[in-house]
Amino acid sequence: MPAHAHPHPAHRDPVNPLDRERAHLAASRAALATMRADVEALDITDVTATWVNAAVLQHQIDQRIKALADHAHTPLFFGRLDYLHAPGGEPADDDGANQRYYIGRRHVHDADGDPMVIDWRAPVSQPFYRASKNDPMDVALRRRFGYTGGELTAYEDEHLTDPAEEAVGFASKLLQAEIERPRVGPMRDIVATIQPEQDEIVRAGLGGTVCVQGAPGTGKTAVGLHRVAYLLYAHRERLARTGTLVIGPNRSFLRYIEQVLPALGELEVAHATVDDLVAQVNVRAEDSTAAARIKGDARMAQVLRRAVRSGVAMPTEACVVVRGSRRWRIPAYELEELVHELLARNIRYEAARAALPQRIAHAVLVRMEAAGEAPDDRVQDAVARSAAVRATVKAVWPQVDPAKLVLRLLSDPGFLAEQGEGLLSPDEQKEILWQKPARSVKSAPWSAADTVLIDEAADLVERTPSLGHVVLDEAQDLSPMQYRAVGRRCSTGSATVLGDLAQGTTPWATGSWPEALAHLGQRDARIEELTAGFRVPREVIAYASRLLPAIAPGLAPATSVREAPGSLEVRKAGHDDLEAAVLTACREALSREGSVGLIAADARVPALVDALAGADLAHLAPGMATSLPEPGEATSAEPRLALVPASLAKGLEYDYVVLDEPTAIVDAEPDERTGLRRLYVALTRAVSGLTILHAAPLPPALT
């Protein structure tokens, strides 16, 4: 413990600094309440021209009121910086007030507009995360605060310019206590514990895409969400126009993370899965592994491109436009030149189709001018809308319905063979063809991979609108075609890509980030690697890392700054006693504070549901993440035990994990490598303790 640390309220200096900090907290809360009351008191009765304007303004006011909520159990500020100099460069005054800043989740000012709490994203707050003994960044003192509930109970100081004091770094007791605080409910923000290497990613500019390779427990998901919060702070107007989106692997994961941004005051960020993005038809079927892999292959983009353009036909007849007593004839060879020109321009199918009548009309106007007439733009538009031109366009460049096109591709062997020639082998074509041709889009046996194909075709027809910034989490599991679907949503913006190659559990999981980023359309992205773990105890991550040579030979094992003796226990049980042993381990975990996750192979879940019910152990249904309680609401009413199928464990975390039958998790996957990756995910969900129960022999790497 450094000489200036004060981890307990009993350790006070003669001027009672803890009491002074509590007084500032109380004053800040009062100021926040005043800010909220001022917004609530706004009268917009006579300031809007229409009811639409009034509704929009009222919505903005309601959102502002919501953002100014003061949650009693959430610390309003978590740190303090005392600079050597005030912003203007002058030295500190006698009490240091002119260069003292309290760092918190949102900005708070007093009645005069002077800041009482500085937003963690503001430039003046950056040294709280970056300053060190080697580079103090003009900071004399960094103070961290400890809370119990909403009450300020402790503080800890680092004098960064005092050569006699040792560097604290991660040795900070309050920092470690915050990271190890028991987890009840969904994912929390890490705003008080962001480390320098994480902060560099969080504050990276909006102009470029960042890809984060992060081992379990390195905080990559939290870093990505805090990056969104930072970008919304630094580029609010731009992103308000273009939008932001967080993409996760499943709805359970999105429920788990959805409260992080609201806790930071950001309410206007959408959440979705990749399936949500491309949902244009009802999914009613499931592909074989081989079919899904082929449909997810990047070659399908070229097959679809051919299919979209396959309907374009070269003109065989002239287009004759009648204007008054004159007939204007555009011969077939000239029409063919126009079609070839539009095909060569590589523009969207529908944009080219809209341009073709104007090109034909222009050719007519050239003839009119040569004949001595003086047509204007209105004449050109009229010619473009004429029956003769419309008939020519319909015959040459027909409309394309993306869903109907994909339906034909998967139903018609001849059409697929024509479009897939040289791209897909006959066996691959046979694999993805439906056994029974579908008659309509509504009745077709669509799979999840088919919806991605429809989305690709739709983009080939008309450009998909782009957002300003997209966060893609658990990205290692996407197929190339899914990467393309996400990339379309940020084609003119940027992205934050988060993942871990060792946790890729789909048959089409990406092999390298450069390859994935190429499919995403972000080849110039900056790739960062997080290897220092803060969540998973050292003993647990070391045990799980035994699998790395088999599942991701190129990745270095993650390290952990947290040593927790006794955090890992492996128990062997008899086949008939396994469920009883699991129940015993769950009871032991529930006797401690915090959340408990019982992770098992999907096929084992029904038996465990019955076992938990028979033992009267309340638990959350499989796949359900807890919801954030309202301020002041007790969390004990909700079960602390969650039964988690292994297929849904990715991205989640629990204080204690009971892992049921590792071999069953491995055997449930189509191949051993994918199974071991699924097991690696399950092994790394624990924050404080992991208990492994097995009756079957463990995988050789873990024995």
XYZ file of C-alpha atoms in Angstrom:
703
model
C 0.000 0.000 0.000
C 1.552 3.338 -0.978
C 2.285 5.848 1.747
C -0.489 8.202 0.680
C -3.229 5.583 0.255
C -6.264 5.748 2.527
C -8.314 2.611 1.977
C -10.550 3.036 5.018
C -12.428 6.007 6.502
C -10.643 5.546 9.791
C -7.412 6.701 8.120
C -7.952 10.437 7.927
C -5.594 13.355 7.982
C -6.228 16.279 10.374
C -8.338 18.222 7.867
C -10.733 15.267 7.345
C -10.280 14.896 3.572
C -12.853 12.093 3.380
C -15.495 14.322 4.931
C -14.571 17.045 2.448
C -14.923 14.628 -0.457
C -18.295 13.460 0.864
C -19.412 17.064 1.021
C -18.371 17.550 -2.607
C -20.305 14.412 -3.553
C -23.415 15.713 -1.808
C -23.058 19.121 -3.467
C -22.551 17.477 -6.856
C -25.663 15.368 -6.452
C -27.627 18.463 -5.520
C -26.276 20.269 -8.588
C -27.257 17.326 -10.809
C -30.759 17.390 -9.342
C -30.958 21.102 -10.146
C -29.817 20.454 -13.726
C -32.545 17.852 -14.108
C -35.171 20.109 -12.549
C -34.225 22.923 -14.937
C -34.833 20.649 -17.912
C -38.098 19.342 -16.471
C -39.288 22.922 -16.030
C -38.808 23.839 -19.693
C -42.016 25.101 -21.322
C -42.131 24.486 -25.079
C -45.751 25.527 -25.561
C -44.996 28.583 -27.692
C -41.610 27.723 -29.175
C -42.530 25.201 -31.888
C -44.219 25.838 -35.193
C -45.960 22.478 -35.626
C -46.963 19.463 -33.563
C -44.197 17.483 -35.285
C -41.556 19.948 -34.088
C -43.109 19.871 -30.634
C -42.984 16.057 -30.529
C -39.349 15.962 -31.646
C -38.336 18.602 -29.108
C -40.249 16.879 -26.328
C -38.511 13.606 -27.134
C -35.133 15.334 -26.904
C -36.125 16.843 -23.562
C -37.297 13.460 -22.258
C -34.011 11.880 -23.300
C -32.065 14.658 -21.598
C -34.069 14.167 -18.395
C -33.368 10.442 -18.536
C -29.647 11.056 -19.088
C -29.529 13.321 -16.015
C -30.916 10.651 -13.696
C -28.927 10.207 -10.497
C -28.746 6.538 -9.527
C -28.147 6.365 -5.804
C -26.013 3.214 -6.016
C -23.822 4.469 -8.880
C -20.876 6.704 -7.905
C -21.247 10.166 -9.438
C -17.464 10.500 -9.570
C -14.772 7.892 -9.065
C -11.551 9.883 -9.276
C -9.843 13.242 -8.853
C -6.930 14.913 -10.602
C -4.872 17.706 -9.070
C -2.808 19.395 -11.774
C 0.409 21.302 -11.131
C -0.897 24.167 -13.248
C -4.301 25.590 -14.051
C -5.562 25.441 -17.680
C -4.081 28.857 -18.460
C -0.648 27.748 -17.292
C -0.587 29.703 -14.038
C 0.478 27.814 -10.894
C -2.102 26.387 -8.540
C -3.659 28.716 -5.989
C -3.295 28.168 -2.233
C -5.959 25.464 -1.883
C -5.426 24.013 -5.359
C -9.051 24.532 -6.366
C -8.203 26.126 -9.724
C -6.586 22.935 -11.014
C -8.630 20.209 -9.256
C -11.018 18.087 -11.322
C -13.371 15.341 -10.214
C -13.749 12.633 -12.867
C -17.097 10.895 -13.306
C -19.554 9.304 -15.685
C -21.164 12.580 -16.752
C -20.628 16.320 -16.544
C -22.148 18.214 -13.617
C -21.988 21.980 -13.125
C -23.179 24.361 -10.432
C -25.563 27.307 -10.748
C -22.762 29.490 -12.137
C -21.822 26.946 -14.784
C -18.582 25.953 -13.090
C -17.823 22.221 -13.394
C -18.206 20.076 -10.299
C -17.709 16.742 -12.091
C -15.899 16.340 -15.419
C -17.027 13.764 -17.951
C -14.484 10.917 -18.168
C -14.324 11.447 -21.934
C -13.184 15.075 -21.749
C -9.539 15.783 -22.689
C -8.778 17.036 -19.186
C -9.785 13.594 -17.841
C -7.397 11.602 -20.009
C -4.447 11.728 -17.562
C -6.593 9.858 -15.038
C -6.052 6.809 -17.257
C -2.714 7.612 -18.897
C -0.556 9.516 -16.364
C 2.305 7.617 -14.750
C 5.440 8.252 -12.717
C 7.410 8.285 -15.967
C 4.960 10.672 -17.650
C 2.855 12.499 -15.035
C 1.182 14.717 -17.691
C 1.306 17.716 -15.304
C -0.654 15.777 -12.671
C 0.550 16.163 -9.113
C -2.011 13.847 -7.523
C -4.402 11.153 -8.767
C -7.032 10.116 -6.261
C -9.316 7.094 -6.571
C -12.473 6.738 -4.533
C -14.038 3.646 -3.034
C -17.770 3.238 -2.504
C -20.069 0.914 -0.626
C -23.389 1.175 -2.375
C -23.651 4.876 -3.090
C -21.682 6.007 -0.045
C -18.108 7.236 -0.422
C -16.098 5.169 2.066
C -12.438 5.339 1.029
C -9.848 7.049 -1.097
C -6.372 6.258 -2.358
C -3.745 8.736 -3.571
C -0.863 8.610 -6.031
C 1.598 11.514 -5.971
C 2.954 11.204 -9.481
C 5.646 13.875 -9.122
C 6.951 12.666 -5.756
C 10.172 10.710 -6.430
C 10.029 9.175 -2.966
C 6.709 7.445 -3.598
C 6.528 4.132 -5.426
C 4.328 3.787 -8.493
C 0.947 2.258 -7.708
C -0.280 1.086 -11.127
C -2.356 -2.043 -10.866
C -1.277 -2.438 -7.235
C -4.068 0.007 -6.404
C -6.266 -1.764 -3.856
C -9.342 0.236 -4.857
C -8.757 -0.544 -8.530
C -8.525 -4.254 -7.815
C -11.565 -4.141 -5.544
C -13.642 -2.489 -8.275
C -12.594 -5.092 -10.863
C -13.291 -7.964 -8.453
C -16.591 -6.533 -7.177
C -19.282 -9.269 -7.365
C -21.387 -9.212 -10.513
C -25.154 -9.173 -10.124
C -27.157 -8.349 -13.221
C -25.834 -7.399 -16.642
C -22.411 -6.209 -17.683
C -21.095 -3.110 -15.897
C -19.143 -0.240 -17.309
C -15.387 -0.194 -16.599
C -15.083 3.576 -16.649
C -13.328 3.657 -13.260
C -10.827 0.928 -14.149
C -9.782 1.581 -17.756
C -6.086 0.802 -18.187
C -3.681 2.817 -20.406
C -3.600 0.259 -23.235
C -7.398 0.092 -23.168
C -7.716 3.877 -23.100
C -5.630 4.182 -26.270
C -8.230 2.091 -28.096
C -11.186 3.842 -26.473
C -9.962 7.283 -27.601
C -8.855 6.296 -31.104
C -10.239 8.668 -33.722
C -13.458 8.204 -35.635
C -11.775 8.269 -39.032
C -10.308 4.750 -38.955
C -11.434 1.244 -38.126
C -9.877 -0.492 -35.108
C -9.711 -4.273 -34.731
C -9.104 -5.581 -31.210
C -7.815 -9.120 -30.706
C -8.468 -9.745 -27.042
C -7.968 -12.831 -24.923
C -10.658 -13.709 -22.344
C -10.815 -11.237 -19.490
C -8.947 -8.437 -21.274
C -12.092 -6.298 -21.418
C -12.396 -6.086 -25.197
C -16.208 -5.896 -25.161
C -16.208 -3.183 -22.521
C -13.488 -1.319 -24.414
C -15.613 -1.413 -27.566
C -18.684 -0.068 -25.767
C -16.706 2.678 -24.056
C -15.251 3.578 -27.437
C -18.810 4.153 -28.680
C -19.495 6.373 -25.675
C -16.300 8.330 -26.320
C -17.022 8.785 -30.037
C -20.549 9.992 -29.271
C -19.024 12.554 -26.918
C -16.300 13.711 -29.307
C -18.353 13.575 -32.552
C -21.923 13.895 -31.314
C -23.366 15.968 -34.163
C -21.821 13.827 -36.884
C -22.911 10.525 -35.340
C -26.349 11.933 -34.559
C -26.785 12.308 -38.331
C -25.218 9.026 -39.395
C -26.061 6.721 -36.494
C -24.236 4.095 -34.443
C -24.900 0.390 -34.032
C -23.624 -2.365 -31.731
C -23.753 -5.866 -33.242
C -23.563 -8.907 -30.978
C -23.716 -12.675 -31.533
C -27.168 -13.324 -30.034
C -30.038 -11.689 -28.142
C -28.844 -13.060 -24.793
C -25.499 -11.308 -25.254
C -27.217 -8.044 -26.225
C -29.407 -8.189 -23.115
C -26.229 -8.677 -21.105
C -24.464 -5.577 -22.467
C -27.394 -3.267 -23.172
C -27.127 -1.284 -19.909
C -23.485 -0.237 -20.288
C -24.083 2.750 -22.587
C -27.164 4.057 -20.707
C -25.090 3.949 -17.519
C -22.697 6.336 -19.277
C -25.538 8.620 -20.350
C -25.739 7.405 -23.977
C -29.269 6.348 -24.871
C -29.417 6.551 -28.679
C -27.366 3.522 -29.695
C -29.087 0.628 -31.447
C -28.285 -3.024 -30.741
C -28.720 -5.902 -33.185
C -27.477 -9.314 -34.217
C -26.303 -10.042 -37.754
C -29.524 -12.011 -38.237
C -31.489 -8.892 -37.290
C -29.648 -6.852 -39.920
C -30.516 -9.181 -42.779
C -33.982 -10.296 -41.665
C -36.039 -9.961 -44.848
C -37.698 -13.402 -44.852
C -38.802 -15.846 -42.179
C -36.131 -18.388 -41.259
C -37.727 -21.818 -41.039
C -34.907 -24.239 -41.880
C -31.359 -25.061 -40.846
C -28.504 -25.776 -43.219
C -26.090 -28.635 -42.932
C -22.625 -27.576 -41.831
C -21.314 -28.070 -45.365
C -24.122 -26.038 -46.948
C -23.757 -23.218 -44.431
C -20.008 -23.063 -45.053
C -20.520 -22.799 -48.826
C -23.269 -20.188 -48.525
C -21.027 -18.172 -46.227
C -18.070 -18.302 -48.612
C -17.061 -15.064 -50.329
C -17.419 -16.765 -53.713
C -21.182 -16.509 -53.287
C -20.904 -12.738 -53.709
C -19.627 -13.273 -57.256
C -22.297 -15.900 -57.945
C -24.963 -13.431 -56.856
C -23.438 -10.640 -58.894
C -23.697 -12.797 -61.991
C -27.241 -13.810 -61.085
C -28.400 -10.200 -60.588
C -27.061 -9.194 -64.002
C -28.144 -12.378 -65.749
C -31.468 -10.841 -66.705
C -29.889 -7.987 -68.689
C -30.510 -8.702 -72.399
C -28.922 -7.058 -75.388
C -31.458 -5.128 -77.533
C -32.586 -6.827 -80.740
C -34.911 -4.072 -81.968
C -34.666 -0.318 -82.361
C -36.446 2.054 -79.989
C -38.781 4.392 -81.891
C -40.047 7.473 -80.017
C -42.972 9.429 -81.498
C -43.049 13.178 -80.758
C -45.826 14.990 -82.524
C -45.467 14.244 -86.243
C -41.836 13.122 -85.933
C -40.474 9.657 -85.245
C -37.044 9.328 -83.675
C -35.284 5.979 -84.058
C -32.428 4.667 -81.919
C -31.050 1.547 -83.584
C -30.373 -1.681 -81.667
C -26.579 -1.435 -81.993
C -26.606 2.017 -80.331
C -28.848 0.736 -77.545
C -26.408 -2.145 -77.055
C -23.545 0.317 -76.658
C -25.504 2.121 -73.915
C -26.155 -1.168 -72.105
C -22.480 -2.210 -72.303
C -21.430 1.215 -71.009
C -23.698 0.921 -67.964
C -22.551 -2.628 -67.242
C -18.918 -1.514 -67.392
C -19.502 1.325 -64.916
C -20.023 -1.192 -62.108
C -22.822 0.773 -60.474
C -25.782 -0.703 -58.598
C -28.254 -2.584 -60.785
C -31.214 -0.313 -60.028
C -29.141 2.857 -60.447
C -28.102 1.666 -63.891
C -31.693 0.747 -64.688
C -32.769 4.276 -63.739
C -29.983 5.770 -65.883
C -30.808 3.787 -69.033
C -34.007 5.678 -70.020
C -32.170 8.981 -69.567
C -29.348 7.737 -71.828
C -31.859 6.709 -74.486
C -33.650 10.041 -74.154
C -30.338 11.875 -74.528
C -29.677 9.980 -77.759
C -33.104 11.122 -79.003
C -32.350 14.750 -78.068
C -29.073 14.626 -79.979
C -31.062 13.713 -83.065
C -33.600 16.464 -82.386
C -30.860 19.080 -82.116
C -29.263 17.816 -85.334
C -32.629 18.303 -87.021
C -32.763 21.945 -85.907
C -34.988 21.603 -82.860
C -34.110 23.073 -79.451
C -35.318 20.578 -76.791
C -34.755 21.269 -73.091
C -34.591 19.146 -69.943
C -38.370 18.849 -69.815
C -38.375 17.236 -73.230
C -35.663 14.786 -72.172
C -37.665 13.775 -69.093
C -40.788 13.347 -71.217
C -38.934 11.130 -73.709
C -37.463 9.070 -70.862
C -40.984 8.458 -69.541
C -42.449 7.652 -72.950
C -44.054 4.259 -73.586
C -41.461 3.258 -76.188
C -38.502 3.941 -73.897
C -40.160 2.242 -70.925
C -40.878 -0.825 -73.046
C -37.263 -0.968 -74.196
C -35.943 -0.685 -70.631
C -38.342 -3.362 -69.395
C -37.150 -5.757 -72.079
C -33.454 -4.960 -71.737
C -33.002 -4.269 -68.020
C -35.830 -5.921 -66.042
C -36.460 -5.276 -62.374
C -34.908 -7.717 -59.896
C -36.488 -8.898 -56.627
C -33.578 -10.048 -54.397
C -35.547 -12.719 -52.516
C -37.028 -14.158 -55.708
C -33.574 -14.173 -57.290
C -32.043 -16.178 -54.411
C -35.082 -18.469 -54.402
C -34.449 -19.243 -58.086
C -30.738 -19.740 -57.466
C -31.382 -22.337 -54.735
C -34.275 -24.030 -56.533
C -33.134 -24.187 -60.160
C -30.108 -26.449 -60.793
C -29.603 -25.059 -64.277
C -29.628 -21.440 -63.130
C -27.211 -22.190 -60.264
C -24.908 -24.113 -62.602
C -24.850 -21.187 -65.035
C -24.116 -18.554 -62.382
C -21.723 -20.740 -60.375
C -19.668 -21.978 -63.295
C -15.981 -21.746 -62.455
C -16.816 -20.633 -58.893
C -18.637 -23.566 -57.282
C -17.945 -27.200 -58.018
C -20.850 -29.470 -59.053
C -20.750 -31.088 -55.596
C -20.915 -27.685 -53.902
C -23.829 -26.678 -56.098
C -25.640 -29.882 -55.203
C -24.973 -29.282 -51.496
C -26.682 -25.877 -51.390
C -29.624 -26.670 -53.673
C -32.913 -27.244 -51.878
C -34.091 -30.830 -52.099
C -37.550 -29.625 -53.061
C -37.844 -26.435 -55.164
C -39.827 -23.671 -53.470
C -42.799 -22.127 -55.234
C -42.860 -18.774 -53.443
C -40.760 -16.562 -51.208
C -43.246 -16.965 -48.392
C -43.184 -20.766 -48.358
C -39.480 -21.247 -49.094
C -37.328 -23.140 -46.547
C -35.070 -20.183 -45.799
C -32.076 -20.644 -43.514
C -30.063 -17.998 -41.662
C -27.338 -18.207 -44.321
C -29.951 -17.657 -47.056
C -30.987 -14.336 -45.523
C -27.395 -13.126 -45.844
C -27.479 -14.062 -49.534
C -30.691 -12.060 -49.985
C -29.045 -9.105 -48.258
C -26.073 -9.331 -50.630
C -28.403 -9.451 -53.628
C -30.381 -6.499 -52.277
C -27.190 -4.461 -52.027
C -26.250 -5.368 -55.583
C -29.633 -3.986 -56.658
C -29.689 -0.891 -54.405
C -26.964 0.428 -52.098
C -27.404 -0.332 -48.413
C -27.382 2.861 -46.277
C -24.198 3.279 -44.250
C -23.941 4.229 -40.573
C -21.330 6.458 -39.001
C -19.882 3.788 -36.704
C -20.492 0.095 -36.083
C -19.185 -2.024 -33.207
C -18.945 -5.710 -34.118
C -18.374 -8.005 -31.149
C -17.440 -11.704 -31.208
C -16.413 -11.057 -34.803
C -14.305 -14.196 -35.112
C -17.458 -16.274 -35.652
C -18.702 -14.514 -38.778
C -18.574 -15.987 -42.265
C -17.110 -13.924 -45.115
C -20.633 -13.187 -46.389
C -21.677 -12.016 -42.917
C -18.635 -9.735 -42.789
C -19.768 -8.271 -46.100
C -23.258 -7.691 -44.675
C -21.785 -5.780 -41.723
C -19.303 -3.944 -43.933
C -22.144 -2.555 -46.031
C -23.499 -0.893 -42.892
C -20.249 1.051 -42.374
C -19.016 1.466 -45.945
C -18.738 5.256 -45.554
C -18.112 5.179 -41.802
C -15.817 3.247 -39.482
C -15.973 0.218 -37.242
C -14.658 -1.256 -34.033
C -14.120 -4.984 -34.513
C -13.773 -7.091 -31.360
C -12.937 -10.747 -31.069
C -10.609 -13.578 -30.155
C -9.430 -16.042 -32.790
C -9.139 -18.733 -30.106
C -12.869 -18.460 -29.393
C -14.044 -19.051 -32.958
C -16.667 -21.793 -32.669
C -18.384 -21.760 -36.060
C -17.225 -24.041 -38.881
C -16.458 -20.905 -40.906
C -14.674 -19.018 -38.118
C -12.075 -16.602 -39.448
C -8.446 -17.659 -39.570
C -6.869 -14.200 -39.405
C -7.924 -10.613 -38.829
C -6.466 -9.248 -42.102
C -8.608 -11.749 -43.979
C -11.713 -10.815 -41.991
C -11.098 -7.087 -42.416
C -10.739 -7.544 -46.165
C -14.206 -9.105 -46.299
C -15.482 -6.269 -44.128
C -14.147 -3.742 -46.619
C -11.774 -2.231 -44.033
C -8.345 -3.416 -45.202
C -6.575 -0.404 -43.680
C -7.879 -1.073 -40.177
C -5.471 -0.840 -37.278
C -5.117 -4.143 -35.388
C -4.528 -3.977 -31.630
C -3.947 -6.894 -29.269
C -4.968 -7.018 -25.612
C -3.172 -9.770 -23.702
C -3.259 -8.494 -20.111
C -6.298 -9.970 -18.374
C -8.089 -8.214 -15.545
C -11.165 -10.395 -15.091
C -10.190 -14.068 -15.221
C -7.928 -15.226 -12.347
C -4.410 -16.253 -13.283
C -4.961 -19.893 -12.283
C -8.069 -20.200 -14.454
C -6.652 -18.550 -17.583
C -3.460 -20.605 -17.306
C -5.516 -23.808 -17.148
C -7.655 -22.797 -20.152
C -4.555 -21.731 -22.098
C -3.418 -25.358 -22.199
C -5.861 -25.653 -25.112
C -4.273 -22.860 -27.189
C -1.697 -25.010 -29.057
C -4.601 -27.063 -30.432
C -7.097 -24.271 -31.135
C -5.005 -21.199 -32.020
C -1.303 -22.057 -32.382
C -0.337 -18.524 -33.403
C -1.717 -16.769 -30.317
C 0.362 -16.098 -27.235
C -1.253 -17.209 -23.960
C -3.011 -14.448 -22.088
C -1.616 -13.267 -18.788
C -3.637 -12.130 -15.801
C -2.796 -9.504 -13.220
C -5.070 -11.239 -10.703
C -3.766 -14.092 -8.641
C -6.493 -15.937 -6.732
C -5.306 -19.108 -4.984
C -8.107 -21.678 -4.811
C -10.005 -20.168 -7.740
C -9.773 -23.400 -9.784
C -11.037 -26.812 -8.703
C -11.456 -29.950 -10.809
C -13.665 -32.687 -9.356
C -14.245 -36.180 -10.704
C -17.584 -37.879 -10.087
C -19.135 -41.176 -11.007
C -21.494 -41.263 -13.977
C -24.461 -41.797 -11.674
C -23.332 -39.099 -9.241
C -22.495 -36.291 -11.683
C -25.734 -34.324 -11.339
C -25.603 -34.565 -7.547
C -22.029 -33.267 -7.632
C -23.117 -30.392 -9.888
C -25.904 -29.451 -7.462
C -23.442 -29.510 -4.550
C -21.049 -27.217 -6.430
C -23.902 -24.823 -7.260
C -24.941 -24.615 -3.603
C -21.348 -23.927 -2.584
C -21.067 -21.146 -5.148
C -24.395 -19.632 -4.071
C -23.148 -19.487 -0.478
C -20.744 -16.770 -1.662
C -21.599 -13.284 -2.855
C -22.097 -12.731 -6.564
C -23.515 -14.359 -9.679
C -23.207 -18.046 -10.532
C -23.227 -19.581 -13.989
C -23.815 -23.285 -14.531
C -22.435 -23.965 -18.023
C -23.156 -27.230 -19.782
C -23.348 -28.799 -23.227
C -26.650 -27.900 -24.855
C -27.791 -31.523 -24.845
C -27.237 -31.724 -21.072
C -29.406 -28.687 -20.306
C -32.830 -30.471 -20.062
C -31.495 -32.967 -17.517
C -29.951 -30.144 -15.474
C -33.219 -28.173 -15.587
C -34.956 -31.155 -13.997
C -32.167 -31.619 -11.461
C -32.251 -27.959 -10.397
C -36.030 -28.038 -10.100
C -35.885 -31.229 -8.031
C -33.327 -29.626 -5.720
C -35.446 -26.458 -5.443
C -32.603 -24.305 -6.758
C -34.064 -21.187 -8.382
C -32.303 -20.280 -11.599
C -32.628 -18.174 -14.698
C -33.912 -20.011 -17.746
C -31.278 -21.179 -20.240
C -30.102 -18.341 -22.433
C -31.588 -15.556 -20.315
C -29.352 -12.718 -19.098
C -30.349 -10.836 -15.999
C -31.924 -7.405 -16.289
C -30.667 -4.299 -14.547
C -32.769 -3.478 -11.476
C -34.252 -0.049 -11.071
C -32.365 2.329 -8.739
C -32.919 1.236 -5.168
C -34.535 -2.072 -6.158
C -33.187 -5.127 -4.415
C -31.408 -7.623 -6.635
C -32.001 -10.602 -4.349
C -35.470 -11.136 -5.853
C -33.868 -12.421 -9.030
C -32.055 -15.774 -9.032
C -28.291 -15.490 -8.888
C -27.846 -18.842 -10.619
C -28.050 -18.942 -14.423
C -28.154 -22.165 -16.425
C -26.175 -21.401 -19.570
C -25.961 -23.643 -22.647
C -22.356 -23.727 -23.852
C -23.450 -22.364 -27.229
C -24.618 -19.132 -25.555
C -21.813 -18.639 -23.019
C -19.608 -16.512 -25.246
C -19.189 -12.935 -23.986
C -20.902 -13.562 -20.642
C -19.218 -13.558 -17.248
C -20.107 -14.757 -13.756
C -18.411 -14.503 -10.390
C -18.453 -18.274 -10.035
C -18.801 -20.854 -12.776
C -19.720 -24.491 -12.368
C -18.720 -26.308 -15.554
C -20.540 -29.557 -16.249
C -18.825 -32.387 -18.179
C -16.217 -30.706 -20.423
C -16.014 -33.698 -22.773
C -19.739 -33.391 -23.572
C -19.113 -29.797 -24.674
C -16.298 -30.919 -26.987
C -18.232 -33.877 -28.403
C -21.267 -31.723 -29.242
C -19.377 -29.902 -31.988
C -18.810 -31.208 -35.544
C -15.038 -31.454 -35.093
C -12.607 -31.615 -32.191
C -10.977 -28.241 -32.810
C -14.318 -26.425 -32.719
C -15.282 -28.408 -29.631
C -12.078 -27.459 -27.830
C -12.671 -23.810 -28.743
C -16.173 -24.036 -27.285
C -14.655 -25.505 -24.126
C -12.066 -22.702 -24.010
C -14.927 -20.190 -24.015
C -16.713 -21.995 -21.186
C -13.546 -22.262 -19.079
C -12.943 -18.498 -19.197
C -16.291 -17.127 -17.988
C -15.362 -17.037 -14.275
C -14.305 -13.899 -12.415
C -13.650 -15.370 -8.962
C -13.846 -19.150 -9.120
C -14.259 -22.102 -11.484
C -15.342 -25.584 -10.454
C -15.161 -28.310 -13.114
C -17.228 -31.477 -12.683
C -16.610 -34.496 -14.889
C -17.382 -38.182 -15.083
C -15.903 -38.826 -18.515
C -12.131 -38.391 -18.983
C -11.027 -34.817 -19.579
C -9.567 -33.778 -22.956
C -5.869 -34.809 -22.982
C -4.625 -31.186 -22.906
C -6.377 -30.645 -19.556
C -5.334 -33.827 -17.781
